[in-house]
Amino acid sequence: MSTTSEEVWQLLRELVQSQQETDRQIQETDRQIKALAQKTDHQLKVLAEDLKALGQETDRRMQETDRRMQETDRQLKELGKQIGGLGAKFGSFTEGLALPSMDRILRQQFGMEYVSPRVRKRWNGEEIEIDVLAYADSDRQAVYVVEVKSHPREEAIAQMKRLLQRFPQFFPEHQAKELYGILAAVSLPEELRQNILAEGLYVARIEDEVFRLDVPEGFEAQSWS
């Protein structure tokens, strides 16, 4: 069957129309792609600006947090200094309150001839500090080391024992004397008092603003010499 010229032209027209439609669709697709690209580019720019603003705000807040932390650290250090100063003042007050009472106890009850507060001595690069030191060189050869605490805890016993154990190294002139320890406290739980006595240490407690010995009848202190 032969194809007429009219059929050929019709076929050509259809091809042209199809090509035109394809071109139109390609152009529309290209337009949509460009629009999407523009929209995406705009969104990316907005997102970048938002991220930049967020980063700047985060940096500002971190700097503010760091500044506040530094200020808090400074305030804590200052508070620590103030608390330390108050502790030192209260410790000095307690020792000053104890000295007249302990002087009387050491001289009248124990026969000590020399009583001295705040004794410090260095030996072999180390230092020892004693709140009250008393001793006698005549009829009775003895030394008493007094530690004054406002509110002692259990570790005060170990500290007192270490002090007595180190004493002969720092004070060899008293090595021949009997050595005793007295722990004087403003406030002292009964359980801790019993533990102190069990270690052979004297206990002194404040009563009516005066320190007094608080040991049971027949108590025998341990000599650490």
Backbone as numpy.savetxt, mean C-alpha at the origin, in Angstrom:
# Nx Ny Nz CAx CAy CAz Cx Cy Cz
-35.37 -23.26 -97.36 -36.22 -22.07 -97.36 -35.34 -20.85 -97.36
-35.54 -19.96 -98.28 -34.71 -18.77 -98.44 -35.23 -17.64 -97.58
-34.30 -16.80 -97.14 -34.65 -15.68 -96.29 -34.80 -14.43 -97.14
-35.89 -13.76 -96.95 -36.14 -12.57 -97.76 -35.38 -11.41 -97.17
-35.26 -10.37 -97.96 -34.55 -9.17 -97.51 -35.27 -8.51 -96.34
-36.58 -8.62 -96.37 -37.35 -8.01 -95.28 -37.07 -8.71 -93.96
-36.93 -9.99 -94.01 -36.63 -10.76 -92.82 -35.23 -10.41 -92.29
-34.32 -10.21 -93.22 -32.96 -9.84 -92.82 -32.97 -8.49 -92.13
-33.68 -7.53 -92.73 -33.76 -6.21 -92.12 -34.44 -6.26 -90.75
-35.45 -7.10 -90.67 -36.13 -7.24 -89.38 -35.19 -7.79 -88.32
-34.41 -8.76 -88.74 -33.43 -9.36 -87.83 -32.40 -8.33 -87.41
-31.95 -7.51 -88.36 -30.98 -6.48 -88.05 -31.56 -5.46 -87.08
-32.82 -5.08 -87.32 -33.47 -4.11 -86.41 -33.55 -4.66 -84.98
-33.89 -5.94 -84.91 -33.98 -6.57 -83.58 -32.62 -6.60 -82.89
-31.57 -6.88 -83.67 -30.22 -6.90 -83.11 -29.81 -5.52 -82.61
-30.16 -4.51 -83.41 -29.82 -3.14 -83.02 -30.55 -2.76 -81.74
-31.88 -3.11 -81.71 -32.67 -2.81 -80.51 -32.10 -3.53 -79.28
-31.71 -4.80 -79.54 -31.15 -5.59 -78.42 -29.84 -4.97 -77.95
-29.01 -4.52 -78.89 -27.74 -3.89 -78.53 -27.98 -2.59 -77.79
-28.98 -1.84 -78.26 -29.30 -0.58 -77.59 -29.78 -0.82 -76.15
-30.61 -1.87 -76.00 -31.11 -2.19 -74.67 -29.96 -2.64 -73.76
-29.05 -3.41 -74.36 -27.87 -3.85 -73.59 -27.03 -2.65 -73.18
-26.84 -1.73 -74.15 -26.07 -0.53 -73.83 -26.75 0.27 -72.72
-28.11 0.36 -72.83 -28.85 1.11 -71.81 -28.68 0.46 -70.43
-28.79 -0.87 -70.43 -28.64 -1.58 -69.16 -27.22 -1.40 -68.59
-26.22 -1.46 -69.51 -24.83 -1.26 -69.07 -24.65 0.13 -68.50
-25.22 1.13 -69.18 -25.13 2.51 -68.70 -25.82 2.68 -67.34
-27.00 2.02 -67.21 -27.73 2.11 -65.95 -26.95 1.43 -64.81
-26.38 0.28 -65.19 -25.55 -0.42 -64.19 -24.35 0.42 -63.80
-23.72 1.04 -64.80 -22.56 1.90 -64.52 -22.97 3.08 -63.65
-24.17 3.64 -63.97 -24.66 4.76 -63.16 -24.90 4.33 -61.70
-25.52 3.16 -61.56 -25.79 2.66 -60.21 -24.49 2.39 -59.44
-23.50 1.83 -60.16 -22.20 1.55 -59.53 -21.54 2.85 -59.08
-21.60 3.87 -59.97 -21.00 5.15 -59.61 -21.73 5.78 -58.42
-23.06 5.68 -58.43 -23.84 6.24 -57.32 -23.52 5.52 -56.01
-23.43 4.18 -56.12 -23.09 3.40 -54.93 -21.69 3.74 -54.44
-20.76 3.92 -55.42 -19.39 4.26 -55.06 -19.34 5.61 -54.37
-20.12 6.57 -54.92 -20.16 7.90 -54.31 -20.76 7.83 -52.89
-21.84 7.04 -52.78 -22.48 6.90 -51.48 -21.54 6.21 -50.49
-20.87 5.15 -50.96 -19.91 4.44 -50.09 -18.76 5.34 -49.71
-18.27 6.11 -50.67 -17.16 7.03 -50.40 -17.58 8.06 -49.35
-18.83 8.56 -49.50 -19.34 9.52 -48.52 -19.45 8.88 -47.14
-19.98 7.66 -47.10 -20.13 6.96 -45.83 -18.76 6.69 -45.20
-17.78 6.33 -46.05 -16.43 6.08 -45.53 -15.83 7.36 -44.96
-16.08 8.47 -45.65 -15.57 9.74 -45.15 -16.21 10.10 -43.81
-17.56 9.90 -43.76 -18.26 10.17 -42.50 -17.74 9.26 -41.40
-17.55 7.98 -41.75 -17.03 7.02 -40.75 -15.63 7.42 -40.30
-14.80 7.85 -41.26 -13.44 8.27 -40.91 -13.46 9.49 -39.99
-14.36 10.43 -40.30 -14.48 11.61 -39.45 -14.98 11.24 -38.05
-15.94 10.30 -38.01 -16.45 9.84 -36.72 -15.35 9.15 -35.92
-14.58 8.30 -36.61 -13.49 7.60 -35.93 -12.42 8.58 -35.44
-12.15 9.59 -36.25 -11.18 10.60 -35.85 -11.66 11.35 -34.62
-12.95 11.73 -34.64 -13.53 12.44 -33.50 -13.54 11.55 -32.26
-13.87 10.27 -32.47 -13.88 9.33 -31.35 -12.47 9.16 -30.78
-11.48 9.07 -31.67 -10.09 8.95 -31.21 -9.65 10.17 -30.42
-10.02 11.35 -30.92 -9.67 12.58 -30.21 -10.34 12.63 -28.83
-11.62 12.23 -28.77 -12.33 12.22 -27.49 -11.73 11.19 -26.54
-11.36 10.04 -27.11 -10.71 9.00 -26.27 -9.39 9.49 -25.71
-8.59 10.15 -26.57 -7.32 10.71 -26.11 -7.55 11.74 -25.01
-8.57 12.59 -25.19 -8.86 13.61 -24.20 -9.25 12.97 -22.87
-10.09 11.96 -22.95 -10.52 11.30 -21.71 -9.36 10.56 -21.04
-8.50 9.95 -21.84 -7.34 9.26 -21.26 -6.41 10.26 -20.58
-6.20 11.41 -21.22 -5.37 12.44 -20.61 -5.99 12.95 -19.31
-7.34 13.11 -19.32 -8.04 13.57 -18.12 -7.95 12.51 -17.02
-8.09 11.23 -17.41 -7.98 10.14 -16.44 -6.57 10.08 -15.86
-5.56 10.24 -16.73 -4.18 10.23 -16.26 -3.92 11.39 -15.30
-4.48 12.58 -15.65 -4.31 13.74 -14.77 -4.96 13.48 -13.41
-6.16 12.90 -13.43 -6.85 12.63 -12.18 -6.11 11.57 -11.36
-5.55 10.56 -12.04 -4.79 9.52 -11.34 -3.55 10.12 -10.68
-2.87 11.02 -11.39 -1.70 11.68 -10.83 -2.10 12.53 -9.62
-3.23 13.22 -9.73 -3.70 14.03 -8.61 -4.09 13.14 -7.42
-4.75 12.02 -7.72 -5.11 11.08 -6.64 -3.87 10.51 -5.99
-2.86 10.16 -6.80 -1.61 9.64 -6.26 -0.93 10.67 -5.36
-0.96 11.94 -5.83 -0.36 13.00 -5.02 -1.09 13.16 -3.70
-2.43 13.11 -3.75 -3.22 13.26 -2.54 -2.99 12.09 -1.58
-2.87 10.88 -2.14 -2.61 9.71 -1.29 -1.25 9.81 -0.62
-0.24 10.28 -1.37 1.08 10.45 -0.78 1.05 11.49 0.33
0.32 12.58 0.07 0.21 13.63 1.08 -0.51 13.11 2.31
-1.59 12.32 2.07 -2.32 11.74 3.19 -1.44 10.78 3.98
-0.61 10.00 3.24 0.31 9.09 3.91 1.29 9.83 4.79
1.79 10.96 4.29 2.71 11.76 5.09 2.02 12.30 6.34
0.76 12.76 6.16 0.03 13.30 7.31 -0.25 12.22 8.34
-0.66 11.02 7.84 -0.93 9.92 8.77 0.35 9.50 9.47
1.45 9.44 8.69 2.74 9.10 9.30 3.14 10.11 10.35
2.89 11.40 10.05 3.21 12.44 11.03 2.37 12.32 12.28
1.07 12.02 12.07 0.20 11.84 13.24 0.63 10.64 14.06
1.03 9.55 13.35 1.49 8.36 14.06 2.74 8.64 14.87
3.65 9.40 14.27 4.89 9.74 14.99 4.58 10.61 16.19
3.67 11.58 16.00 3.31 12.46 17.12 2.63 11.68 18.24
1.72 10.75 17.84 1.03 9.96 18.84 2.00 9.03 19.55
2.96 8.46 18.76 3.96 7.60 19.38 4.81 8.37 20.37
5.22 9.58 20.02 6.00 10.41 20.93 5.19 10.77 22.16
3.89 11.06 21.95 3.02 11.39 23.08 2.92 10.20 24.03
2.75 9.00 23.45 2.62 7.79 24.28 3.90 7.54 25.07
5.04 7.69 24.38 6.31 7.48 25.07 6.51 8.52 26.16
6.14 9.78 25.86 6.27 10.83 26.87 5.37 10.58 28.06
4.19 10.02 27.81 3.26 9.70 28.89 3.79 8.54 29.72
4.48 7.59 29.06 4.96 6.41 29.76 6.21 6.68 30.58
7.03 7.63 30.14 8.34 7.81 30.78 8.28 8.07 32.29
7.47 9.02 32.79 7.46 9.24 34.24 7.04 8.00 35.02
6.02 7.28 34.51 5.56 6.08 35.19 6.63 5.00 35.16
7.25 4.79 33.98 8.25 3.75 33.86 9.49 4.10 34.67
9.82 5.38 34.75 10.96 5.80 35.57 10.73 5.40 37.03
9.51 5.66 37.49 9.17 5.31 38.87 9.22 3.79 39.07
8.63 3.04 38.14 8.62 1.57 38.26 10.04 1.01 38.25
10.84 1.49 37.32 12.20 0.96 37.17 13.08 1.28 38.38
12.90 2.45 38.93 13.73 2.84 40.08 13.21 2.22 41.39
11.90 2.32 41.62 11.35 1.89 42.91 11.13 0.39 42.98
10.62 -0.22 41.91 10.28 -1.64 41.97 11.44 -2.53 41.54
12.31 -2.03 40.68 13.41 -2.88 40.19 14.78 -2.39 40.63
14.83 -1.26 41.31 16.10 -0.78 41.84 17.09 -0.31 40.80
16.61 0.18 39.66 17.52 0.66 38.62 18.07 2.04 38.99
19.33 2.26 38.65 19.99 3.52 38.98 19.99 4.50 37.82
19.98 3.98 36.60 20.04 4.83 35.41 18.81 4.52 34.53
18.08 5.55 34.17 16.90 5.40 33.30 17.02 6.44 32.19
16.98 5.98 30.94 17.17 6.89 29.82 16.16 6.59 28.71
15.45 7.62 28.22 14.52 7.40 27.10 15.22 7.53 25.76
14.60 6.94 24.75 15.04 7.10 23.35 16.54 6.86 23.17
16.96 5.67 23.40 18.37 5.32 23.25 18.59 4.72 21.86
19.54 5.29 21.13 19.90 4.77 19.81 21.38 4.45 19.77
21.72 3.36 19.09 23.13 3.01 18.97 23.36 2.26 17.67
24.47 2.58 17.01 24.85 1.92 15.76 26.00 0.96 16.03
25.94 -0.16 15.33 27.01 -1.16 15.45 27.06 -1.96 14.16
28.25 -2.00 13.58 28.50 -2.82 12.38 27.51 -2.46 11.25
27.24 -1.17 11.09 26.36 -0.73 10.01 24.88 -0.86 10.31
24.52 -1.34 11.48 23.12 -1.48 11.85 22.80 -0.55 13.03
21.52 -0.34 13.25 21.10 0.55 14.32 20.03 -0.11 15.18
20.08 0.19 16.45 19.07 -0.30 17.39 18.48 0.90 18.12
17.17 0.87 18.38 16.51 1.97 19.07 15.66 1.40 20.20
15.81 1.97 21.38 15.09 1.50 22.57 14.31 2.67 23.15
13.02 2.43 23.44 12.18 3.51 23.96 12.66 3.96 25.34
12.91 3.00 26.23 13.44 3.32 27.56 14.45 2.24 27.94
15.63 2.68 28.36 16.68 1.76 28.79 17.05 2.09 30.23
17.08 1.07 31.07 17.43 1.26 32.48 18.40 0.17 32.91
19.34 0.52 33.80 20.27 -0.48 34.31 20.82 -0.05 35.66
21.41 -1.01 36.34 22.04 -0.78 37.65 23.39 -1.46 37.66
24.35 -0.83 38.32 25.72 -1.37 38.38 26.17 -1.71 39.80
25.30 -1.51 40.80 25.72 -1.70 42.19 25.34 -3.09 42.69
24.44 -3.14 43.65 24.08 -4.42 44.25 23.48 -5.38 43.23
22.61 -4.87 42.38 21.97 -5.72 41.38 22.48 -5.38 39.99
23.02 -6.38 39.34 23.52 -6.20 37.98 22.40 -6.59 37.00
21.65 -5.59 36.54 20.51 -5.90 35.67 20.27 -4.77 34.67
19.63 -5.13 33.56 19.25 -4.18 32.51 17.80 -4.44 32.14
17.03 -3.36 31.97 15.64 -3.46 31.54 15.45 -2.67 30.25
14.89 -3.35 29.27 14.57 -2.72 27.99 13.05 -2.58 27.89
12.60 -1.34 27.71 11.16 -1.07 27.67 10.75 -0.64 26.26
9.74 -1.28 25.72 9.15 -0.89 24.45 7.74 -0.38 24.72
7.42 0.82 24.22 6.11 1.44 24.46 5.29 1.38 23.17
4.11 0.81 23.25 3.20 0.70 22.10 1.84 1.28 22.49
1.19 1.92 21.53 -0.16 2.42 21.79 -1.16 1.27 21.76
-1.19 0.53 20.63 -2.10 -0.61 20.49 -1.30 -1.77 19.86
-0.52 -2.48 20.64 0.33 -3.54 20.07 -0.49 -4.69 19.49
0.13 -5.35 18.52 -0.45 -6.56 17.95 0.48 -7.73 18.24
0.12 -8.89 17.74 0.86 -10.11 18.08 2.33 -10.02 17.69
2.62 -9.35 16.56 4.01 -9.27 16.11 4.88 -8.44 17.04
4.27 -7.67 17.95 5.05 -6.89 18.91 5.89 -7.81 19.80
5.42 -9.02 20.04 6.18 -9.98 20.86 7.46 -10.37 20.15
7.34 -10.73 18.86 8.52 -11.11 18.09 9.50 -9.95 17.98
8.99 -8.74 17.79 9.86 -7.57 17.70 10.62 -7.36 19.01
9.92 -7.53 20.13 10.55 -7.36 21.44 11.63 -8.41 21.65
11.37 -9.64 21.27 12.34 -10.72 21.45 13.58 -10.49 20.59
13.38 -10.02 19.34 14.53 -9.72 18.48 15.36 -8.60 19.08
14.70 -7.60 19.65 15.40 -6.49 20.28 16.27 -6.98 21.43
15.74 -7.85 22.26 16.49 -8.39 23.40 17.63 -9.30 22.94
17.41 -10.04 21.86 18.45 -10.93 21.34 19.61 -10.15 20.73
19.32 -8.99 20.16 20.36 -8.17 19.53 21.07 -7.26 20.54
20.44 -7.05 21.67 20.95 -6.09 22.65 22.42 -6.32 23.03
22.85 -7.54 23.36 24.24 -7.74 23.78 25.27 -7.33 22.73
24.93 -7.45 21.45 25.87 -7.06 20.40 26.10 -5.55 20.40
25.05 -4.80 20.65 25.13 -3.34 20.62 25.63 -2.76 21.95
25.41 -3.48 23.04 25.80 -2.99 24.36 26.63 -4.05 25.09
27.84 -4.33 24.61 28.68 -5.37 25.24 29.04 -5.03 26.69
28.95 -3.75 27.05 29.28 -3.35 28.43 28.25 -3.88 29.43
27.10 -4.35 28.93 26.06 -4.89 29.82 25.90 -6.40 29.70
26.84 -7.05 29.02 26.67 -8.48 28.77 26.65 -9.31 30.05
27.30 -8.85 31.09 27.34 -9.62 32.34 26.08 -9.45 33.19
25.21 -8.53 32.79 24.01 -8.25 33.58 22.83 -9.11 33.11
21.89 -9.31 34.03 20.63 -9.95 33.65 19.82 -8.98 32.77
19.22 -9.51 31.73 18.51 -8.67 30.76 17.02 -9.03 30.75
16.16 -8.03 30.94 14.72 -8.25 30.97 14.01 -7.29 30.02
12.84 -7.70 29.58 12.04 -6.87 28.68 10.70 -6.51 29.27
10.27 -5.28 29.02 8.95 -4.80 29.47 8.22 -4.23 28.26
7.01 -4.72 28.01 6.19 -4.18 26.93 5.08 -3.36 27.56
5.13 -2.03 27.36 4.13 -1.12 27.92 3.15 -0.72 26.83
1.84 -0.81 27.14 0.82 -0.56 26.12 -0.29 0.30 26.69
-0.85 1.15 25.82 -2.02 1.94 26.20 -3.26 1.05 26.23
-3.41 0.24 25.19 -4.54 -0.68 25.09 -4.00 -2.05 24.73
-4.46 -3.07 25.45 -3.89 -4.41 25.26 -4.98 -5.47 25.47
-5.31 -6.27 24.44 -6.27 -7.36 24.61 -5.74 -8.39 25.62
-6.63 -8.99 26.36 -6.23 -9.94 27.39 -5.48 -11.13 26.80
-5.91 -11.59 25.65 -5.23 -12.74 25.02 -3.78 -12.40 24.70
-3.56 -11.20 24.17 -2.20 -10.79 23.86 -1.39 -10.60 25.13
-2.01 -10.08 26.17 -1.32 -9.94 27.47 -0.82 -11.30 27.95
-1.68 -12.31 27.88 -1.29 -13.65 28.32 -0.13 -14.20 27.47
-0.16 -13.92 26.17 0.92 -14.39 25.29 2.24 -13.70 25.63
2.18 -12.42 25.95 3.40 -11.68 26.32 3.98 -12.25 27.61
3.13 -12.48 28.59 3.59 -13.05 29.87 4.17 -14.44 29.67
3.56 -15.22 28.77 4.03 -16.58 28.51 5.45 -16.59 27.93
5.85 -15.49 27.30 7.20 -15.38 26.75 8.19 -14.87 27.80
7.73 -14.66 29.02 8.62 -14.20 30.09 8.89 -12.72 30.06
8.00 -11.96 29.41 8.15 -10.51 29.32 7.20 -9.83 30.31
7.66 -8.74 30.90 6.79 -7.95 31.77 5.76 -7.20 30.92
4.60 -6.96 31.51 3.56 -6.17 30.87 3.25 -4.96 31.73
3.16 -3.79 31.10 2.73 -2.57 31.80 1.59 -1.97 31.00
0.52 -1.59 31.71 -0.63 -0.99 31.04 -1.00 0.32 31.72
-1.63 1.21 30.94 -1.99 2.51 31.47 -3.29 2.42 32.28
-3.31 3.10 33.39 -4.48 3.13 34.27 -4.53 4.51 34.92
-5.62 5.23 34.64 -5.74 6.60 35.15 -4.54 7.45 34.73
-4.18 7.31 33.43 -3.09 8.08 32.83 -1.72 7.76 33.44
-1.61 6.63 34.11 -0.34 6.22 34.70 -0.08 4.76 34.31
1.13 4.46 33.86 1.48 3.09 33.54 1.80 2.33 34.83
1.26 1.10 34.90 1.51 0.24 36.04 1.85 -1.17 35.53
2.67 -1.89 36.30 2.95 -3.27 35.95 1.67 -4.08 36.05
1.49 -4.98 35.09 0.29 -5.82 35.09 0.73 -7.27 34.93
1.27 -7.84 36.00 1.74 -9.23 35.99 1.08 -9.98 37.14
0.85 -11.28 36.98 0.23 -12.06 38.06 1.19 -12.26 39.23
0.64 -12.55 40.37 1.46 -12.78 41.56 2.35 -13.99 41.33
3.60 -13.85 41.71 4.56 -14.94 41.54 5.14 -15.03 40.13
4.87 -14.04 39.29 5.40 -14.07 37.92 6.92 -13.97 37.93
7.56 -14.82 37.15 9.02 -14.80 37.01 9.37 -14.49 35.57
9.99 -13.35 35.39 10.37 -12.95 34.03 11.57 -13.72 33.56
11.70 -13.87 32.24 12.85 -14.55 31.66 14.00 -13.59 31.50
15.18 -14.04 31.86 16.39 -13.25 31.63 16.93 -13.61 30.26
17.19 -12.58 29.43 17.63 -12.79 28.05 19.15 -12.62 27.91
19.83 -12.56 29.02 21.29 -12.39 28.93 21.96 -13.74 28.67
